[in-house]
Coordinates of C-alpha atoms in Angstrom, one line a residue:
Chain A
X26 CA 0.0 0.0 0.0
X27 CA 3.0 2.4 1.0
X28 CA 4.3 1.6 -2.7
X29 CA 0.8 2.8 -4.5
X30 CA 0.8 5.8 -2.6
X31 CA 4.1 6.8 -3.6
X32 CA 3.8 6.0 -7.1
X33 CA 0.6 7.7 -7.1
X34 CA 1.9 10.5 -5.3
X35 CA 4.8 10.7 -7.5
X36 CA 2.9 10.2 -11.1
X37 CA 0.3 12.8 -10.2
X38 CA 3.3 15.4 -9.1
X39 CA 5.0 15.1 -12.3
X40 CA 3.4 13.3 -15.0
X41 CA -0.3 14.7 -14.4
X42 CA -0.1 18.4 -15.1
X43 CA -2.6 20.0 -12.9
X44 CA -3.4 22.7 -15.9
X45 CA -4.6 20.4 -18.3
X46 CA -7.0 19.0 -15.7
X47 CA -7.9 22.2 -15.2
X48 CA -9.0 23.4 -18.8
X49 CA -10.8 19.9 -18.5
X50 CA -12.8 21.2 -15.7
X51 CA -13.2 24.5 -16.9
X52 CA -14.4 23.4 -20.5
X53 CA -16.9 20.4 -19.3
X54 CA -18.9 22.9 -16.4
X55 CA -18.5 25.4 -19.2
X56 CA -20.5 23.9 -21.3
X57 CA -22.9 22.3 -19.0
X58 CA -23.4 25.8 -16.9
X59 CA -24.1 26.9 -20.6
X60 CA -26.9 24.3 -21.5
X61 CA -28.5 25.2 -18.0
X62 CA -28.9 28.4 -19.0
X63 CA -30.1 27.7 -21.9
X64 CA -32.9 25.5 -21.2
X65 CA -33.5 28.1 -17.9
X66 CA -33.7 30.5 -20.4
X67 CA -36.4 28.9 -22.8
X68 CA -38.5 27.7 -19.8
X69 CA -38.5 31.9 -18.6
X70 CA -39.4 33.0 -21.6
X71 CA -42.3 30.1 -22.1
X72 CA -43.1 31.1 -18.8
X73 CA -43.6 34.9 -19.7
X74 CA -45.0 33.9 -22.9
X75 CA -47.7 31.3 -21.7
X76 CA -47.5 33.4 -18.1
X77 CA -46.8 30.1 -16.1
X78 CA -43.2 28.6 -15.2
X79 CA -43.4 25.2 -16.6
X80 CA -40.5 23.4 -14.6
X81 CA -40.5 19.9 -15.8
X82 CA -38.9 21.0 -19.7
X83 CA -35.9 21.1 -17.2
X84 CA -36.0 17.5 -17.7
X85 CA -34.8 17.8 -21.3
X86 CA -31.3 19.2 -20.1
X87 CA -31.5 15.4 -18.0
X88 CA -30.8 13.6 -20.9
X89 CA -28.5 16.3 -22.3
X90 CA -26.4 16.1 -19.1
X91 CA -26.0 12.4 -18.7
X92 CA -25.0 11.7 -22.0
X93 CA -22.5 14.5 -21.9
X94 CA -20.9 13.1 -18.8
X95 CA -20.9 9.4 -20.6
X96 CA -19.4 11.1 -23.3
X97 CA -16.8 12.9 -21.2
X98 CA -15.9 9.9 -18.8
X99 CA -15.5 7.8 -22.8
X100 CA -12.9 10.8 -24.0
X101 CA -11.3 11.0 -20.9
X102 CA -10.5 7.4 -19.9
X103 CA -8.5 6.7 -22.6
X104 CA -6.8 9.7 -22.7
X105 CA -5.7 9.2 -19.0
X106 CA -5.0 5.5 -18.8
X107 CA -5.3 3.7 -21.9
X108 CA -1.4 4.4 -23.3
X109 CA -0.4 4.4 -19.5
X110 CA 1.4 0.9 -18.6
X111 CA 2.9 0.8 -21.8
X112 CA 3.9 3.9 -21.6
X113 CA 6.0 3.4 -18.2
X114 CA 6.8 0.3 -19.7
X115 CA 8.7 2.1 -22.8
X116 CA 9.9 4.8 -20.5
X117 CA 11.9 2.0 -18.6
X118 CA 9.9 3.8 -15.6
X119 CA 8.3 -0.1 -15.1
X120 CA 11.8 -1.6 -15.2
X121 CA 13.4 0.9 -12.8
X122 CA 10.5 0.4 -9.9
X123 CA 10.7 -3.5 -10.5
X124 CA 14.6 -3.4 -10.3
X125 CA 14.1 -1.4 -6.8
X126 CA 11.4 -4.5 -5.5
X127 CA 8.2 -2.7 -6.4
X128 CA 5.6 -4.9 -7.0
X129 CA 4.3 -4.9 -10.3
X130 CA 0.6 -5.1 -8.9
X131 CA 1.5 -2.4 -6.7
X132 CA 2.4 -0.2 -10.2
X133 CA -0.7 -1.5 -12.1
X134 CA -3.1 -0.1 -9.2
X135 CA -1.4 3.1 -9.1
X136 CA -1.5 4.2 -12.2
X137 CA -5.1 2.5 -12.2
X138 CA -5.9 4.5 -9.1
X139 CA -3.9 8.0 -10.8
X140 CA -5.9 7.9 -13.8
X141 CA -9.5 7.1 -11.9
X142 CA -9.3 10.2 -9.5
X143 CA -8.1 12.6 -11.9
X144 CA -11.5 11.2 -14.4
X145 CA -13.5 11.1 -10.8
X146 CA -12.1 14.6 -10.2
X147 CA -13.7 15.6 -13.4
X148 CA -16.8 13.8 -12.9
X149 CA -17.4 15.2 -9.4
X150 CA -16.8 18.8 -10.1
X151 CA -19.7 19.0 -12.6
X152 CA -22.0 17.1 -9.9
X153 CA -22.9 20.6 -8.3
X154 CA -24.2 21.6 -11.6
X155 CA -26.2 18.2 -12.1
X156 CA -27.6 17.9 -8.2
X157 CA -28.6 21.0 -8.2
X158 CA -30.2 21.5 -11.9
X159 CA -31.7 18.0 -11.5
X160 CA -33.2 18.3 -7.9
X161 CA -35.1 21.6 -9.0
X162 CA -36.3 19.9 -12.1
X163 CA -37.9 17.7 -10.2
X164 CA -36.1 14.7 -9.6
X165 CA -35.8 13.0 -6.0
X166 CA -32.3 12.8 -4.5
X167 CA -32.5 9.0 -4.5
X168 CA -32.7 9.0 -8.7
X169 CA -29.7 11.6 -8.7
X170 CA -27.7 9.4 -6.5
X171 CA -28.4 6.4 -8.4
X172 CA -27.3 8.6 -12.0
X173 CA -24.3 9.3 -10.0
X174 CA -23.6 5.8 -8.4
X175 CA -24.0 5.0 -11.7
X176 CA -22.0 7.0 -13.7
X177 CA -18.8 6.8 -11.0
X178 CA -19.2 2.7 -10.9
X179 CA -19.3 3.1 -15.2
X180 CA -15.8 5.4 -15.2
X181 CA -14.2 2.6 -12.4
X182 CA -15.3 0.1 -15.2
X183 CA -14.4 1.8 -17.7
X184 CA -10.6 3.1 -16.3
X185 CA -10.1 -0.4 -15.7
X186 CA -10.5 -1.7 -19.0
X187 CA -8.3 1.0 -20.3
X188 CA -5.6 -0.2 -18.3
X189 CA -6.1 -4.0 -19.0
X190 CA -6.2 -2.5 -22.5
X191 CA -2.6 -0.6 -21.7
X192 CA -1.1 -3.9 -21.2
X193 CA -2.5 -5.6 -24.2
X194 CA -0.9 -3.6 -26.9
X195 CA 3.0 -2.4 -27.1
X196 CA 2.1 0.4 -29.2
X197 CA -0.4 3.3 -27.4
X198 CA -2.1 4.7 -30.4
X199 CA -3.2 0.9 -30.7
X200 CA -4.5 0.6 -26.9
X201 CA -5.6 3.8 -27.2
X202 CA -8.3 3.4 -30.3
X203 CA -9.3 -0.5 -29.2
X204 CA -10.0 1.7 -25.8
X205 CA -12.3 3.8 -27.0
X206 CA -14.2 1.1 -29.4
X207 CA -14.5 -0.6 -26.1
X208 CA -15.6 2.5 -24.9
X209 CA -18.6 3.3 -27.2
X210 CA -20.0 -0.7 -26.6
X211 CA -19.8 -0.1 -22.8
X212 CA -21.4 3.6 -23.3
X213 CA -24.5 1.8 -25.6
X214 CA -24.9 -1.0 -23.4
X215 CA -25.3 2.1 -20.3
X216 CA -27.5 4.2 -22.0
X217 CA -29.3 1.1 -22.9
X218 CA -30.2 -0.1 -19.5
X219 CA -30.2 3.6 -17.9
X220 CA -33.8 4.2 -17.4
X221 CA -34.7 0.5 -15.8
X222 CA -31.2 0.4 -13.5
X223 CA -32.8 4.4 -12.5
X224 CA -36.6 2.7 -11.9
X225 CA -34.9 -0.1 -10.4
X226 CA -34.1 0.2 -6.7
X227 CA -32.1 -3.2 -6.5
X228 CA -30.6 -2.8 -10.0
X229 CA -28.3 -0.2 -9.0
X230 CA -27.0 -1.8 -6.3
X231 CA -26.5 -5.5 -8.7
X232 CA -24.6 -2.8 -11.7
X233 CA -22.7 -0.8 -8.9
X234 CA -21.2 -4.2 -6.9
X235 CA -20.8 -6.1 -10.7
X236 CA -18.7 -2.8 -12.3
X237 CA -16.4 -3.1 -9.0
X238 CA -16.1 -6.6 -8.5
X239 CA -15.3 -6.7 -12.8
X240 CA -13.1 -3.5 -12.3
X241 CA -10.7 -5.2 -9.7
X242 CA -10.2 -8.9 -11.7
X243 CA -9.5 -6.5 -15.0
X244 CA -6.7 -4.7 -12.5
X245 CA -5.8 -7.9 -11.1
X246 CA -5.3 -9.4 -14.5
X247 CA -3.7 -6.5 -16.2
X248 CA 0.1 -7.5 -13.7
X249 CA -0.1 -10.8 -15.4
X250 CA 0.3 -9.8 -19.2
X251 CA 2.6 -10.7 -22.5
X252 CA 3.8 -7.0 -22.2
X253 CA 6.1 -7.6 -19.1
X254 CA 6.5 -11.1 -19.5
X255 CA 7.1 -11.4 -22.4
Chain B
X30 CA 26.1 -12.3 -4.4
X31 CA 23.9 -13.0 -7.9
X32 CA 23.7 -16.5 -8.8
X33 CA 22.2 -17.4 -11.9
X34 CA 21.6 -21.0 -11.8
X35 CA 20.8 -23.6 -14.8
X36 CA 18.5 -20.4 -16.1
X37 CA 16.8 -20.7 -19.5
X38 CA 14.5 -18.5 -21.1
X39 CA 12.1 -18.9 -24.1
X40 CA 10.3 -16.2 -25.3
X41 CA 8.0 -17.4 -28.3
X42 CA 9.5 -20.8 -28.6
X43 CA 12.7 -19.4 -29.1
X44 CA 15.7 -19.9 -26.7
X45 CA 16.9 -16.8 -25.8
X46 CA 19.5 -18.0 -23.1
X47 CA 20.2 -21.6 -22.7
X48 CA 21.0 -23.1 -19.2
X49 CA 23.2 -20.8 -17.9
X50 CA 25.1 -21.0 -14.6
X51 CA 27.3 -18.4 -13.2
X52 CA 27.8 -16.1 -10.4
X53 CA 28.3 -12.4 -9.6
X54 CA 30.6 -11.5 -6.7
X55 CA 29.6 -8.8 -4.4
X56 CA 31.1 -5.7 -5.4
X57 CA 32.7 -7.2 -8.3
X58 CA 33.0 -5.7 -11.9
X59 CA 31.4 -8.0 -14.0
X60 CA 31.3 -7.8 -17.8
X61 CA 28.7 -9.8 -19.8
X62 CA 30.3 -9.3 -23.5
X63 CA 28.4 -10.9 -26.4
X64 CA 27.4 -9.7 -30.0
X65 CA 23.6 -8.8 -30.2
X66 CA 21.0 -11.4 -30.1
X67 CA 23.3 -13.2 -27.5
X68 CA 21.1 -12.6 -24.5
X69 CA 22.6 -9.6 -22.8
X70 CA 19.7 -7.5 -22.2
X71 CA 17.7 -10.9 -21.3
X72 CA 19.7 -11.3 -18.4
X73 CA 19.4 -7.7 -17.3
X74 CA 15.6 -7.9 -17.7
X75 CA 15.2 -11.0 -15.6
X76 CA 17.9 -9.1 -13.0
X77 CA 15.7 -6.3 -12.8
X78 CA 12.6 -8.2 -12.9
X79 CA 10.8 -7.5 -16.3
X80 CA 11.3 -11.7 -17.3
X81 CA 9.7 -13.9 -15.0
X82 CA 9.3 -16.6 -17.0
X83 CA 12.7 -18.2 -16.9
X84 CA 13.7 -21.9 -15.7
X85 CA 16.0 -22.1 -13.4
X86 CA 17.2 -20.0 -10.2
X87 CA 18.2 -16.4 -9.8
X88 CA 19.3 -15.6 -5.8
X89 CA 20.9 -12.4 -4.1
X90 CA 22.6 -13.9 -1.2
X91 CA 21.0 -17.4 -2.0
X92 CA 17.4 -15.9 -2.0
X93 CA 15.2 -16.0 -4.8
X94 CA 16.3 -12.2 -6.3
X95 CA 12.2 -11.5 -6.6
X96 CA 11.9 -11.8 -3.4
X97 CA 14.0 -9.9 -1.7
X98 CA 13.3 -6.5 -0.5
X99 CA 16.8 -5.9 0.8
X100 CA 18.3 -6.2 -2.7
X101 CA 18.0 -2.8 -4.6
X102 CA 19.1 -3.0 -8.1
X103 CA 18.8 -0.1 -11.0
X104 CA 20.1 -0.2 -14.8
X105 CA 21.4 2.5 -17.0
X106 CA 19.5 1.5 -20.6
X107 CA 21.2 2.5 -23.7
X108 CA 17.9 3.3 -25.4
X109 CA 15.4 5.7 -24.1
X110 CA 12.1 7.1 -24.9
X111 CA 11.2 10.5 -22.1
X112 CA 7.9 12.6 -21.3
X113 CA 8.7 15.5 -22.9
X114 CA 7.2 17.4 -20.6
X115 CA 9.1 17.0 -17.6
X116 CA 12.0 18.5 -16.7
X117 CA 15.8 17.2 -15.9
X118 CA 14.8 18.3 -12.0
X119 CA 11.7 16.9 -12.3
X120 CA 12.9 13.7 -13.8
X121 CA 15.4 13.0 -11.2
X122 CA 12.9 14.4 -8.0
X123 CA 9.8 12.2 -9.7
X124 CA 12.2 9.2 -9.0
X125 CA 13.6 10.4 -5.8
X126 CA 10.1 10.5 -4.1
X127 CA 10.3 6.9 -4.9
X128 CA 13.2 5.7 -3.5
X129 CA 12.9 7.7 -0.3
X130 CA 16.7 7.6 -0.2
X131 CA 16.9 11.3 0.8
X132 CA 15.2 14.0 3.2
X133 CA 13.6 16.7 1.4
X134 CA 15.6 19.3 2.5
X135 CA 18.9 17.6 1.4
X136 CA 17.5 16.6 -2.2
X137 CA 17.9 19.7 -3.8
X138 CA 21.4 20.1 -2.6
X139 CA 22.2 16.9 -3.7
X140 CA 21.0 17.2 -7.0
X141 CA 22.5 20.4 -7.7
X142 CA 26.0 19.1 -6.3
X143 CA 25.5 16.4 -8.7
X144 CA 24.7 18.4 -11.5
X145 CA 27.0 20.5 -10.9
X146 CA 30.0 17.6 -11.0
X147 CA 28.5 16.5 -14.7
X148 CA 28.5 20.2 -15.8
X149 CA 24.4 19.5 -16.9
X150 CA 23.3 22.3 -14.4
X151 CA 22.2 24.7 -17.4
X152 CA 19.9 21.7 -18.2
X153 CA 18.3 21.3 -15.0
X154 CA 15.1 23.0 -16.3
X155 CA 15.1 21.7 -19.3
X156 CA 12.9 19.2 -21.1
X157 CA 14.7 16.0 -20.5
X158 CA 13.3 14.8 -24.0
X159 CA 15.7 17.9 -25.5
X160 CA 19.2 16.5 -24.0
X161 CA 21.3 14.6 -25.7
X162 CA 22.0 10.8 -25.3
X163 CA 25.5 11.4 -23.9
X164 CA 23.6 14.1 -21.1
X165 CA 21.4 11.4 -20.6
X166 CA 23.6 9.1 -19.7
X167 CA 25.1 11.3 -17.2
X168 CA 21.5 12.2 -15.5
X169 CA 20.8 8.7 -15.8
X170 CA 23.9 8.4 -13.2
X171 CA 22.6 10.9 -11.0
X172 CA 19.2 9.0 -10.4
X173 CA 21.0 6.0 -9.7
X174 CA 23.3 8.0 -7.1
X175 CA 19.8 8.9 -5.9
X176 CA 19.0 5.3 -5.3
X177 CA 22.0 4.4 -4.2
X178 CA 21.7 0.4 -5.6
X179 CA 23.9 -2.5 -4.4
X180 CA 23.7 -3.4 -8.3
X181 CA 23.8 -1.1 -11.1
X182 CA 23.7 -2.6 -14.6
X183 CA 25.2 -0.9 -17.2
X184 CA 23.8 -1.8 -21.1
X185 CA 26.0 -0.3 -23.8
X186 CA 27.6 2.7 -21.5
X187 CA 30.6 3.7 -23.5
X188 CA 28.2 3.1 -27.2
X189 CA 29.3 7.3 -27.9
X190 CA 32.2 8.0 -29.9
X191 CA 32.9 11.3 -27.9
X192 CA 36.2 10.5 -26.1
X193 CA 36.1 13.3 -23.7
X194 CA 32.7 12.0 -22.3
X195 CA 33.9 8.6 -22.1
X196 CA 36.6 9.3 -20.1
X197 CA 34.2 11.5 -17.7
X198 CA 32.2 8.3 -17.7
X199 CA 34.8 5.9 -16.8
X200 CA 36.2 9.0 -14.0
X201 CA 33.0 8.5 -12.1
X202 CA 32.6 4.2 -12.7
X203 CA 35.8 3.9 -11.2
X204 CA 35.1 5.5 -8.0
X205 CA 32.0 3.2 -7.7
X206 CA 34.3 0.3 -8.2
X207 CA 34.4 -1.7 -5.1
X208 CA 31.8 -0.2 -3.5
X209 CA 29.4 -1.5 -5.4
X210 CA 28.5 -4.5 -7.9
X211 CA 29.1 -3.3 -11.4
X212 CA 27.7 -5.1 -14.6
X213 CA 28.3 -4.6 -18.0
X214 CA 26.7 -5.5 -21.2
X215 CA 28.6 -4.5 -23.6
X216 CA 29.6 -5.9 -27.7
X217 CA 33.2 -4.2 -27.0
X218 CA 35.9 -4.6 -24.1
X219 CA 36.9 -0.7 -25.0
X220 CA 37.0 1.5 -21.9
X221 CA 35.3 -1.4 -19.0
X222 CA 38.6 -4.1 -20.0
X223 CA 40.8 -1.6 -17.3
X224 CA 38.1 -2.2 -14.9
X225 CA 36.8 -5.4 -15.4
X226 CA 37.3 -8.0 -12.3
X227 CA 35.2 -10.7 -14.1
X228 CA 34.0 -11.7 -17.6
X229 CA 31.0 -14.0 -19.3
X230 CA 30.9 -14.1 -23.2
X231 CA 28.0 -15.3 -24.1
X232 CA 26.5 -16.4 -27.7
X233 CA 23.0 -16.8 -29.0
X234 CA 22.1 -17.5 -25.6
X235 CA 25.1 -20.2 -24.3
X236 CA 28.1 -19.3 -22.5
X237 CA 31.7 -19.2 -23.9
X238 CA 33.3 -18.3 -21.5
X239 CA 33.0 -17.3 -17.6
X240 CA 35.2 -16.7 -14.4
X241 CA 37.8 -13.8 -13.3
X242 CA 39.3 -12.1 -16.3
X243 CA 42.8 -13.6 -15.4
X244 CA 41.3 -16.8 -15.7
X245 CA 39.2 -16.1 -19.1
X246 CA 42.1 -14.7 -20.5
X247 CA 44.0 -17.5 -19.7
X248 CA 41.6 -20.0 -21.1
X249 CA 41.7 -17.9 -24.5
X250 CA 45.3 -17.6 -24.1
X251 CA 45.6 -14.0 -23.8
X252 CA 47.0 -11.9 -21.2
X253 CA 47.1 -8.2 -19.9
X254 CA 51.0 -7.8 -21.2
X255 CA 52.7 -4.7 -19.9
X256 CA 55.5 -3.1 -22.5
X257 CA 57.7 -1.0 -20.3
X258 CA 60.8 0.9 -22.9
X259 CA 63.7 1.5 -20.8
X260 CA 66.8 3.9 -22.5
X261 CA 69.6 1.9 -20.5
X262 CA 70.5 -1.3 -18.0
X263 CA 67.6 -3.6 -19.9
X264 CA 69.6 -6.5 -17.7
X265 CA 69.6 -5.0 -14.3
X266 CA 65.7 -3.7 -15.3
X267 CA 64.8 -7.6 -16.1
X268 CA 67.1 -8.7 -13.1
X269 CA 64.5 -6.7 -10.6
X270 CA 61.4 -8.1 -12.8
X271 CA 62.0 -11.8 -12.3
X272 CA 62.2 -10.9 -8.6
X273 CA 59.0 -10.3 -8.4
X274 CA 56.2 -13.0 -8.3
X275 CA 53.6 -11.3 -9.7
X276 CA 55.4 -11.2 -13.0
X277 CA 55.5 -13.9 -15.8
X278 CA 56.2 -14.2 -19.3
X279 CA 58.8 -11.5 -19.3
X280 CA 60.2 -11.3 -22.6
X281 CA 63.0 -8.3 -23.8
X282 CA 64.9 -7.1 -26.7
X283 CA 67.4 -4.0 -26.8
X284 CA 64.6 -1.8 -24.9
X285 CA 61.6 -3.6 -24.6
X286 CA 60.1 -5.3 -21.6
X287 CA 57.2 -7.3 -22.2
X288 CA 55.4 -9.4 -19.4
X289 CA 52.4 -10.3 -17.8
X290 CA 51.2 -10.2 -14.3
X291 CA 49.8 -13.4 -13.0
X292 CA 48.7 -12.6 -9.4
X293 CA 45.5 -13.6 -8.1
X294 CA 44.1 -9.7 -7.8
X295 CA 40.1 -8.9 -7.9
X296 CA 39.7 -5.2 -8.1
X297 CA 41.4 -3.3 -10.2
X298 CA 42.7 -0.5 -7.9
X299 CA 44.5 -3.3 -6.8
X300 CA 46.3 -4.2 -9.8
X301 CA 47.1 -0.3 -10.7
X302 CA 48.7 -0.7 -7.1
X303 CA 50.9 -3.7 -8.1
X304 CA 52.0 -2.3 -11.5
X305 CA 52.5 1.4 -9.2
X306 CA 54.8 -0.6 -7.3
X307 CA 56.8 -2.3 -10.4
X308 CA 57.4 0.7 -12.2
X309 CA 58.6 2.8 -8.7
X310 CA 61.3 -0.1 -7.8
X311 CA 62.6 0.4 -11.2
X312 CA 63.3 4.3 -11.1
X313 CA 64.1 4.0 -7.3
X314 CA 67.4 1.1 -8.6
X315 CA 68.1 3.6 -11.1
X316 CA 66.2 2.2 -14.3
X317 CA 65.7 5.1 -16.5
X318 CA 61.9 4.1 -17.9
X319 CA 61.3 5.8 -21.2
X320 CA 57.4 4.2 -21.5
X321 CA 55.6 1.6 -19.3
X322 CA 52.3 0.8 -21.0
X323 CA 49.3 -1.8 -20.8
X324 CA 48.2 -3.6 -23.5
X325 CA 44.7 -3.9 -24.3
X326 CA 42.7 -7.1 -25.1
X327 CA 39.8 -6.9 -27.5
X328 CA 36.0 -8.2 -27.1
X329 CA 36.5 -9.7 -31.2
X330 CA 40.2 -11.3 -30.0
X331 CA 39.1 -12.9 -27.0
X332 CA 36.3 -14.3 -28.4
X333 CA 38.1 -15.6 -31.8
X334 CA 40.8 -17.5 -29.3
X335 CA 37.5 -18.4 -27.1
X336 CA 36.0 -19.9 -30.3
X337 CA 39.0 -21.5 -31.7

């Protein structure tokens, strides 16, 4: 454990740059502060029009929202984690913590970990946006936290099967494009399912523990791959 | 010490290295020649840990070198890809919050010392991706100073043509030797053959030849001959030779000395002593010495007498 922390600590000190997170974060509740005030803005002007605030077109920027933050957690994965291991790996980074006795599990779940707070990072700073836009809407808290359970238990998925990915393929434009292919079939197969895993109130819980559980054996399989052994 | 014992590797059912057997003495200076494709850089990567999936044993101290935490090992690579985003300082501190080697406070010092001893401190802020290999190498030293191995492994070091940095290289190896295990991979005995305690030659994979460098030489029928040219008294100059018991093979003409020295000496501080010592007993009985040099033996030579 002492290991993944100071990789992690190390990885996100130097090879993170906290400024391109930042433009991240500044673009994505950009643009999603935006399409609030959009729709606000149509509703208001309904409302002065038919002279009644009609609240539940709010719902439209729902749908907007959630598939904008599928659609970042899809761009962002890759970008963060697919080309990571075999990135180290060229970098002779894996070969110099190995030669000082660092596990190579204890690497795999660092950079796993790096890569899933800075996309969770993302992810959480636009939930204020979200919560609040959603909950006036008219949605209960227990749907938002089941969108959000859902979306944060679909970016540990999907993180993880970037990284498996990283270990797959030598070359990181490769791992980086079979990523994102992966990527759009996990996003469909989400979207797909959203509305009964939202009705649902044991469905989230059955997609929540089966992400995780599916997340950790994709980690735990990604330190036993052809790229290190080879 | 590294044992390698009975090891084979296969990597898609081709066999990389082929039962091999030998041992690497604690602060030793160990040379693993070879041509490429002979299994150099397999023998680092299972060292370091990369290979796993060898047959066979590899111990530090007789314990399985995978499992031991006590064992630190780091490599210099000859080939290198960097983030060219980060910085020299960077480069070496994103390693040096790894190894937890040094406080905080003393790190900057350190690496500034160090910089400043390889002349790179006008690079220290820049992109580490815009140095050149030879730079490289030299901040590649730095972070193993950092880490402060019992093992460093060293894959094509002196590959640059440059023979100023070379012998800045070879400055710093030399006051490592002793202190700490050095081994070389190397397809030439140029620069390492004056520092070399031990020798493997390996090729495709099987070894040719293994043991102290005396003792490989010997096998190949070669030895470290010393020429010494002396302007007078070539008798009296032999005469103190032969009284020494280090010295064989002396042969002489007019004003050559030629000979070998045949002790049983590991490190080669220790053998610069011994030759030190022949060449001051000659001027102190008067022998006016107008040369006293080594000759050097070559990776292709020993391995054309090792191959018959």
């Amino acid at each position: 454990m002492e290991n993944i922390l100071k990789i992690l600590d190390r990885l996100n000190e130097v090879y993170v740059k906290r400024r391109t997170i930042l433009i991240f974060l500044i673009i994505q509740n950009t643009i999603l502060s935006l399409i609030m005030l959009i729709f606000v803005n149509v509703i208001v002007s309904n409302g002065v029009i038919n002279g009644e605030l009609d609240y539940s077109q709010i719902r439209l920027f729902y749908n907007t929202a959630v598939v904008l933050l599928f659609i970042i957690v899809l761009i962002l994965a890759p970008i963060f984690l697919a080309r990571s291991l075999n990135d180290l790996y060229k970098k002779n980074i894996i070969e110099h913590l190995l030669a000082v006795k660092i596990d190579i599990s204890e690497i795999v779940y660092a950079v796993y970990f790096r890569g899933l707070i800075t996309l969770i990072i993302v992810l959480v700073s636009a939930f204020p946006i979200i919560v609040i836009s959603f909950y006036f809407g008219g949605f209960g808290l227990l749907k938002i936290f089941k969108l959000l359970g859902m979306l944060l238990s679909f970016a540990v998925l999907y993180s993880a099967v970037c990284i498996f990915i990283s270990t797959r393929f030598i070359d990181g434009n490769v791992s980086a494009l079979v990523s994102y292919l992966a990527g759009a079939v996990l996003t469909l197969i989400n979207i797909y399912f959203l509305n009964y895993i939202l009705n649902g109130s044991f469905l989230i819980i059955v997609y929540v523990v089966f992400n995780i559980v599916l997340s950790l054996v994709l980690v735990s399989v990604s330190r036993k791959t052809s790229l290190f052994y080879a | 010490m590294i044992e390698l014992k009975n090891v084979k590797l296969n990597i898609d059912n081709i066999d990389i290295l082929n039962e091999l057997s030998f041992s690497i003495p604690d602060n030793s200076v160990f040379c693993i020649l070879g041509n490429r494709k002979s299994g150099k850089s397999s023998i680092f990567k299972i060292l370091t840990g990369i290979y796993k999936n060898y047959y066979g044993e590899v111990l530090y101290d007789g314990k399985d070198i995978n499992d031991i935490k006590g064992c630190r090992i780091d490599i210099l690579h000859d080939t290198r890809e960097n983030d060219p985003d980060i910085t020299v300082n960077e480069y070496l501190k994103f390693y040096a919050g790894i190894y937890k080697t040094f406080d905080e406070n003393e790190l900057d010092g350190y690496i500034d010392t160090m910089l400043k001893k390889f002349s790179l401190m006008s690079y220290k802020y820049t992109s580490i991706d815009l140095i050149d290999n030879e730079n490289y190498k030299l901040v590649e030293l730095i972070r193993i100073s950092i880490n402060n191995p019992n093992v460093i492994l060293f894959d094509n070091l002196f590959s640059s043509d440059n023979a100023d940095f070379n012998e800045k290289l070879l400055e710093y190896i030399k006051s490592l030797v002793g202190q700490k295990t050095l081994v070389f991979a190397s397809r030439s005995l140029n620069h390492i053959e004056e520092i070399a305690t031990h020798i493997a030659v390996l090729e495709t994979g099987n070894l040719v030849a293994v043991g102290k460098k005396e003792e490989v030489y010997k096998k190949a029928e070669l030895s470290n001959k010393i020429e010494i040219e002396v302007i007078e008294n070539i008798q009296d100059a032999v005469d103190i030779l032969k009284e020494n018991a280090d010295i064989a093979n002396i042969v002489y003409n007019d004003k050559i000395i030629s000979f070998s020295i045949v002790s049983d000496i590991t490190y080669s501080k220790d053998r610069n002593q011994v030759e030190a010592n022949i060449l001051k007993k000659l001027i102190d009985n008067g022998i006016k010495v107008y040369s006293f040099k080594k000759q050097r033996v070559r990776f292709e030579q020993l391995f054309g007498r090792l191959k018959g």
